[in-house]
Coordinates of C-alpha atoms and ligand atoms in Angstrom, one line a residue:
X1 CA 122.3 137.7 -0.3
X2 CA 118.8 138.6 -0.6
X3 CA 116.5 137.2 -3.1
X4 CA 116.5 140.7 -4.5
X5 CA 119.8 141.1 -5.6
X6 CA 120.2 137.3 -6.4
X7 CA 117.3 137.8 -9.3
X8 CA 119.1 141.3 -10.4
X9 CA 122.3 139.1 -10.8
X10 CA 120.7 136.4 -12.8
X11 CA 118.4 138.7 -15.2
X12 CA 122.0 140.4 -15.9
X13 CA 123.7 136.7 -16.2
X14 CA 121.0 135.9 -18.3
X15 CA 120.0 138.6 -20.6
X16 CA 122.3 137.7 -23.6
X17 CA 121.0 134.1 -23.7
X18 CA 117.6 134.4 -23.3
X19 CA 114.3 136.7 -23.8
X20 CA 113.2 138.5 -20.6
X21 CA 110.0 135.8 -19.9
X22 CA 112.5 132.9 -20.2
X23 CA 114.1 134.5 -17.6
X24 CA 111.6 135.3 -15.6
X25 CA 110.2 132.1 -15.8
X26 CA 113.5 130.4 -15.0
X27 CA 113.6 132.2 -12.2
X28 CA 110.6 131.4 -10.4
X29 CA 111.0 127.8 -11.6
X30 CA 114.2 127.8 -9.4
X31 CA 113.0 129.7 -6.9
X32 CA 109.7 127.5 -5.7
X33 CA 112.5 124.4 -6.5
X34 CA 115.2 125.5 -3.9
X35 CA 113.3 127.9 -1.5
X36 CA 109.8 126.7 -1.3
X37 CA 108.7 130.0 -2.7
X38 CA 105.7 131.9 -4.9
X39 CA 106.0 134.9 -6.8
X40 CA 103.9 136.5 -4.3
X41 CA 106.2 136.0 -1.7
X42 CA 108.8 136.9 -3.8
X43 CA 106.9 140.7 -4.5
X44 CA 105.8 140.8 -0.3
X45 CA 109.5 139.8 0.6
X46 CA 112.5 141.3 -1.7
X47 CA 114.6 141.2 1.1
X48 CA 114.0 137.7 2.2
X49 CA 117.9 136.5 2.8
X50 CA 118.9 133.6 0.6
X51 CA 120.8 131.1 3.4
X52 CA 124.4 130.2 1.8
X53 CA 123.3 126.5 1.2
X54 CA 120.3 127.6 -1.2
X55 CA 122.4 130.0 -2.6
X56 CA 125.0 127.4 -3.8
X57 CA 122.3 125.2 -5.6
X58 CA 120.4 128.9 -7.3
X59 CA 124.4 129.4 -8.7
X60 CA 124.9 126.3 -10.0
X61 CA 121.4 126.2 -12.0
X62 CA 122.2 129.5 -13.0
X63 CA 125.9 128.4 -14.2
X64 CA 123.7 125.3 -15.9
X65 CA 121.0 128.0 -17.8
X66 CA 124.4 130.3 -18.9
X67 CA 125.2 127.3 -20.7
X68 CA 121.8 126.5 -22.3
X69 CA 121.5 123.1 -20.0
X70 CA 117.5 123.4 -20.2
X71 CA 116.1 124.0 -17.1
X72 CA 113.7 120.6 -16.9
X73 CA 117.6 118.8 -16.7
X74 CA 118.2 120.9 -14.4
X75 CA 115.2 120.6 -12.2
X76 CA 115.3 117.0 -13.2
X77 CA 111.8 117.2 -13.9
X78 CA 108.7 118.1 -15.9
X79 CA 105.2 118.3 -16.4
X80 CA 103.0 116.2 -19.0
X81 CA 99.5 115.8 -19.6
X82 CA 99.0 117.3 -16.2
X83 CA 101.2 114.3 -14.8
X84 CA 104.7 114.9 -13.1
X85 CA 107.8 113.2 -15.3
X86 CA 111.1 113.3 -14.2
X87 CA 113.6 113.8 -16.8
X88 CA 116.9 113.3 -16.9
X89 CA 120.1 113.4 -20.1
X90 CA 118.7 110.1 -21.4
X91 CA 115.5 110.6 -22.1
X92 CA 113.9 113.4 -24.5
X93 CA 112.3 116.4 -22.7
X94 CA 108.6 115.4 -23.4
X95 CA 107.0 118.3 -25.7
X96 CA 103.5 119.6 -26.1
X97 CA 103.2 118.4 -30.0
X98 CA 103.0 114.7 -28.6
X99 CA 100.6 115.8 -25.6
X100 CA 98.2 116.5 -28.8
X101 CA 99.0 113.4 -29.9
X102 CA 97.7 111.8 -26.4
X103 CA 95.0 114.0 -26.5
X104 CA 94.0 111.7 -29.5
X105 CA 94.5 109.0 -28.9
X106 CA 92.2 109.4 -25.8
X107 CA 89.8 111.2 -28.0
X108 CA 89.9 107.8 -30.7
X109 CA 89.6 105.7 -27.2
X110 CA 86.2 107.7 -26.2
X111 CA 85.0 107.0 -29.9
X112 CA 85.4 103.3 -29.3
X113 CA 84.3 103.0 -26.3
X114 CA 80.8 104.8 -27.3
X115 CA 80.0 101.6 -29.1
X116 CA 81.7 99.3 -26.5
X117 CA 81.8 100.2 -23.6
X118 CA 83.5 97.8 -21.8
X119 CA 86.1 96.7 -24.7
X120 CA 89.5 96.3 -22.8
X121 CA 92.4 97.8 -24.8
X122 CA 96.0 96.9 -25.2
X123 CA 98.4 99.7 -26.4
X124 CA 102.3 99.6 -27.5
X125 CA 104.3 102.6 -27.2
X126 CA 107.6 102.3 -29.3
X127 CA 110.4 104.8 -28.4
X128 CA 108.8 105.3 -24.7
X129 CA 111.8 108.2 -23.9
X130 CA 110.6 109.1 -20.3
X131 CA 107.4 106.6 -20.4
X132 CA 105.3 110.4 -21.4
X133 CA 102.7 108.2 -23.6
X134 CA 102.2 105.2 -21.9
X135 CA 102.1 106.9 -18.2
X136 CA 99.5 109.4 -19.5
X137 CA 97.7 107.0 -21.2
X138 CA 96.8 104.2 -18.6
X139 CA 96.2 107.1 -16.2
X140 CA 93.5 108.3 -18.2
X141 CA 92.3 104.7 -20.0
X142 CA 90.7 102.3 -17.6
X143 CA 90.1 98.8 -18.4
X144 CA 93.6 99.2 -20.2
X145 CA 97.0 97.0 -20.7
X146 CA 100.3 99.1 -21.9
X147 CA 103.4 98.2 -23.0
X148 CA 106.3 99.9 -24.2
X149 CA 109.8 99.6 -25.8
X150 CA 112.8 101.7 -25.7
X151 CA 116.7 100.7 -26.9
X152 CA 118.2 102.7 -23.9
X153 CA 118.0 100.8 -21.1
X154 CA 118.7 104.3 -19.1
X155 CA 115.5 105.9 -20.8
X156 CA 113.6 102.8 -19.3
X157 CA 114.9 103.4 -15.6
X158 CA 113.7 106.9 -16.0
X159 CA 110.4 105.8 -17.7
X160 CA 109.5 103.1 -14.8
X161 CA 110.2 105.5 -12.0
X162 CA 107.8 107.5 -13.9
X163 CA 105.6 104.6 -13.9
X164 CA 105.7 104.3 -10.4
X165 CA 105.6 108.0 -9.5
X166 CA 102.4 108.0 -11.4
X167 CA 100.8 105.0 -9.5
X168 CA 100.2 103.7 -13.1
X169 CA 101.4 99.9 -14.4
X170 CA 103.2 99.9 -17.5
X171 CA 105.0 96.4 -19.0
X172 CA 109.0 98.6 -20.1
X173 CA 111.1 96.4 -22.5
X174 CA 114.1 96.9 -23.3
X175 CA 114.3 96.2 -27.8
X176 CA 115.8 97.4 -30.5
X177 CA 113.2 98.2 -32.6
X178 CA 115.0 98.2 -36.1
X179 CA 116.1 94.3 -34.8
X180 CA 112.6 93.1 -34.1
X181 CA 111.3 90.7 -36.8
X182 CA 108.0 90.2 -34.3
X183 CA 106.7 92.0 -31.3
X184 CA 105.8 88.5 -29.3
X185 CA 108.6 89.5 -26.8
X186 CA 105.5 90.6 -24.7
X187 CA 103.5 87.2 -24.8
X188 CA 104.8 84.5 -22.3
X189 CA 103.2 82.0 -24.6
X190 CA 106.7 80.7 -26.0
X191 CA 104.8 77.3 -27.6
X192 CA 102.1 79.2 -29.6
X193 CA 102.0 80.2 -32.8
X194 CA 99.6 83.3 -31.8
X195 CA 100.1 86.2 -32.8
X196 CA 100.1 89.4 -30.0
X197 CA 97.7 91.9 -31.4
X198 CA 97.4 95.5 -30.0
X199 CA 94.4 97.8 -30.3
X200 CA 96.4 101.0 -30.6
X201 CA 100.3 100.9 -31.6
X202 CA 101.6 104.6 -31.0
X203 CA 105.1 106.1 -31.9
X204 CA 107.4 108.8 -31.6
X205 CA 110.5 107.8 -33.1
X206 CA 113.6 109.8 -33.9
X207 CA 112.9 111.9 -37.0
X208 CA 114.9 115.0 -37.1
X209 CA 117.1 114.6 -40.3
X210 CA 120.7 115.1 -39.8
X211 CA 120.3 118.4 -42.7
X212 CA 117.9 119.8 -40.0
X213 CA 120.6 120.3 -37.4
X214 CA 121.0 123.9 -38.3
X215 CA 117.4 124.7 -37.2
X216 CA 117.9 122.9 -33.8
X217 CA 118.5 125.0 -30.9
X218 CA 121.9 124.8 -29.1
X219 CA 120.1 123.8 -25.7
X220 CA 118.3 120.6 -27.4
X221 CA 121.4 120.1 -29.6
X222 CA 124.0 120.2 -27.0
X223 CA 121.8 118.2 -24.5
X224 CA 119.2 115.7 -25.2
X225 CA 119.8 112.7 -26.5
X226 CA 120.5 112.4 -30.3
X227 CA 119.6 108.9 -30.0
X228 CA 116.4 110.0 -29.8
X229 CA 116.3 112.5 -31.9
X230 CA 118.2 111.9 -35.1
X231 CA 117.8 109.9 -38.6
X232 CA 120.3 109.6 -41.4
X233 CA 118.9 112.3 -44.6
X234 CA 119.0 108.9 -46.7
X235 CA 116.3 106.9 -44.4
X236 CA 114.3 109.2 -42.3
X237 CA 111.4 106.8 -41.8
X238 CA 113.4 103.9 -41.4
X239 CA 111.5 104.0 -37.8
X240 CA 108.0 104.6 -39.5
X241 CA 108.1 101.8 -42.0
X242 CA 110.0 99.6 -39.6
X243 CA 107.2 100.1 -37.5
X244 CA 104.2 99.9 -40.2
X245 CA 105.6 96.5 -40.6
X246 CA 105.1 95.7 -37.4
X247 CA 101.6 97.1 -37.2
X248 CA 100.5 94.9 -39.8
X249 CA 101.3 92.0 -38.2
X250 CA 100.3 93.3 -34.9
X251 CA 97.7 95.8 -35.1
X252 CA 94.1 94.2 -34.5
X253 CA 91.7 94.1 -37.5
X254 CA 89.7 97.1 -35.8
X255 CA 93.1 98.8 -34.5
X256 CA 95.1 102.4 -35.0
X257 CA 98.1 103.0 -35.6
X258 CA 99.4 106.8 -34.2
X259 CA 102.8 108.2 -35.5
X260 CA 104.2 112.0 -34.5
X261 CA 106.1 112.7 -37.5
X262 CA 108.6 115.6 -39.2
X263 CA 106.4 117.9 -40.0
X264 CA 108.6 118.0 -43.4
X265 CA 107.6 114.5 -44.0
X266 CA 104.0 114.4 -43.8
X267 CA 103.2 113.4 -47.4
X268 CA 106.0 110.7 -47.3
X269 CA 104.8 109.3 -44.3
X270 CA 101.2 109.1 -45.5
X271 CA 102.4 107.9 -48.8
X272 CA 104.7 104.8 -47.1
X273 CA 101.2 103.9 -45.1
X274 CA 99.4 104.4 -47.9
X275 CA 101.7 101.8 -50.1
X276 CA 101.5 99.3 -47.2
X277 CA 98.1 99.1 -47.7
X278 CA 97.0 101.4 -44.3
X279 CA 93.5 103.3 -45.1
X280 CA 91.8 106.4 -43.4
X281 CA 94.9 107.7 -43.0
X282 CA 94.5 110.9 -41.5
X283 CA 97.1 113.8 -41.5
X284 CA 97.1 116.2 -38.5
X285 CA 98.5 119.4 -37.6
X286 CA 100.1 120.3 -34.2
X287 CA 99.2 123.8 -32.2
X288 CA 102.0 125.5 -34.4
X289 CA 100.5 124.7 -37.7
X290 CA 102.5 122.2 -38.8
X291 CA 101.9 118.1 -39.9
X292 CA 102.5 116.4 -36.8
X293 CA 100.4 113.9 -36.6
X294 CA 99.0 110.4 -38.6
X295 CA 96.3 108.0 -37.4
X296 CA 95.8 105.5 -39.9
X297 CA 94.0 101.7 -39.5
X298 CA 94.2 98.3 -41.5
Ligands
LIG1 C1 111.7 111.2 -30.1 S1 112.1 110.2 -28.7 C2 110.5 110.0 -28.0 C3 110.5 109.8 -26.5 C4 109.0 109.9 -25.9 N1 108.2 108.9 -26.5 C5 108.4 111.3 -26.1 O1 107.5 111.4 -26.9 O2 108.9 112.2 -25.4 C6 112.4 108.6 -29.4 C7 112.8 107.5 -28.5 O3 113.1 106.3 -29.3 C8 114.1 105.6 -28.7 N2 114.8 104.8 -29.7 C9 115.8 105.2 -30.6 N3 116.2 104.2 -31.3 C10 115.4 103.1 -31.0 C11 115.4 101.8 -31.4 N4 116.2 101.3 -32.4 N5 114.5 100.9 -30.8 C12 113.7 101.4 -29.8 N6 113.7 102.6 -29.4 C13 114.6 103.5 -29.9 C14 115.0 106.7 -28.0 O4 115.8 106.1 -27.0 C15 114.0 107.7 -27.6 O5 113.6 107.4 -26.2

């Protein structure tokens, strides 16, 4: 088959489940995947014959897309931050909202670093998914220490290859969040009393209320992980004041504490910091115009 007729096929496979760019995109996702190919090559050669091994694995990505199987499953990989990730059915497809909130938190970093230059940090990511904060952030925070928690021990597999694949050193724990009375797992000091403090707690935590579900698309709904997605309508910031909790024990006196949020919940969030006794607590909105984001401090 030449690469040709193989795209005419899939645009026609395609076209009732997805806009023409998806497609298009798709395509030429799969395409520098299996055949080590550009768009350009694809316009100079339309003829260029697909061998019968290459054509097996473009059929079965195709069968996956037909079925809404997104295609960074598929590809087993992604891009964050300008960083490679790979991804796989236990860990949540990483999403531009929390790149913003990296983007932040890098931002806050360069703020504190203007009056100290050399002040080393320590950071906790809870809910690590495929390591997406952490990774990104001890590639782009020298003189920094990083830990991070996740329940699923599978996430965490996925999350220290990423660690690896990023030549960046990230301390992965595998804890329940809701079951932690303390977040000393991470000192070694088992006689002492001391408490571990962080300079930046961060946290993406599952938020989408199960009454939401009608608004999720099919190819998140039916694929990624609902662990790591959903919350019960009666509790949805169990994880946020769970984790505010937490802070206040474990957040240094100068330190911020970064949430991604539901961008229905903005004022409850702020108002759960707020009754916890959190100040500057600053609302954000993410590149769709919605509340995304909170930074808030002690
Ligand atoms: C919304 S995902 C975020 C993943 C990643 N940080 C990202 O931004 O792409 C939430 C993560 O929290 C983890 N999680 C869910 N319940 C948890 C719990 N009780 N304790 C710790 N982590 C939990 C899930 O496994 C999932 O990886």
């Amino acid at each position: 088959m030449t690469i040709k007729e193989f795209k005419n096929n899939f645009i026609y496979q395609l076209s009732p489940v997805y806009p023409q760019t998806e497609i298009d995109t798709f395509f030429f996702y799969l395409i520098e995947e299996y055949l080590n190919l550009q768009r350009i090559d694809i316009t100079l050669q339309p003829n260029f014959e697909i061998s019968s091994e290459n054509e097996t694995l473009l059929n079965k990505a195709l069968a996956r897309l037909k079925k809404e199987e997104p295609i960074q499953y598929i590809l087993g990989k992604t891009e964050f931050y300008g960083l490679p990730f790979h991804v796989n059915r236990h860990t949540l497809i990483p999403r531009p909202e929390t790149e913003e909130l990296v983007e932040w938190i890098i931002s806050e970093v360069k703020e504190i670093r203007t009056n100290n230059q050399t002040k080393s940090l320590s950071i906790l990511d809870i809910g690590t998914g495929s390591g997406c904060i952490p990774i990104s952030l001890k590639v782009n925070i020298d003189n920094s220490t990083i830990c991070a928690i996740d329940v699923s021990e599978e996430a965490l597999k996925i999350a220290k290859h990423n660690s690896d694949l990023n030549n960046s050193l990230v301390q992965f724990l595998n804890l329940d969040i809701l079951k932690a009375d303390s977040l000393n797992v991470f000192t070694k000091k088992t006689t002492s009393d001391e408490i571990i403090k962080f300079n930046i707690i961060v946290s993406n935590p599952p938020y989408v209320r199960n009454l939401e579900k009608i608004e999720i698309k099919n190819n998140v709904l039916q694929n990624e992980p609902h662990l790591a997605l959903f919350v019960e309508d009666d509790n949805p910031l169990i994880f946020y004041t769970k984790i505010a909790d937490l802070a206040k024990k474990h957040l240094s006196s100068d330190g911020f504490l970064f949430f991604e949020i539901n961008q229905y919940l903005g004022s409850q969030t702020v108002g759960m910091l707020h009754q916890k006794g959190f100040k500057n607590i600053e609302l954000r909105k993410d590149l769709f115009g919605n509340n995304r984001m909170i930074k808030a401090n002690l």
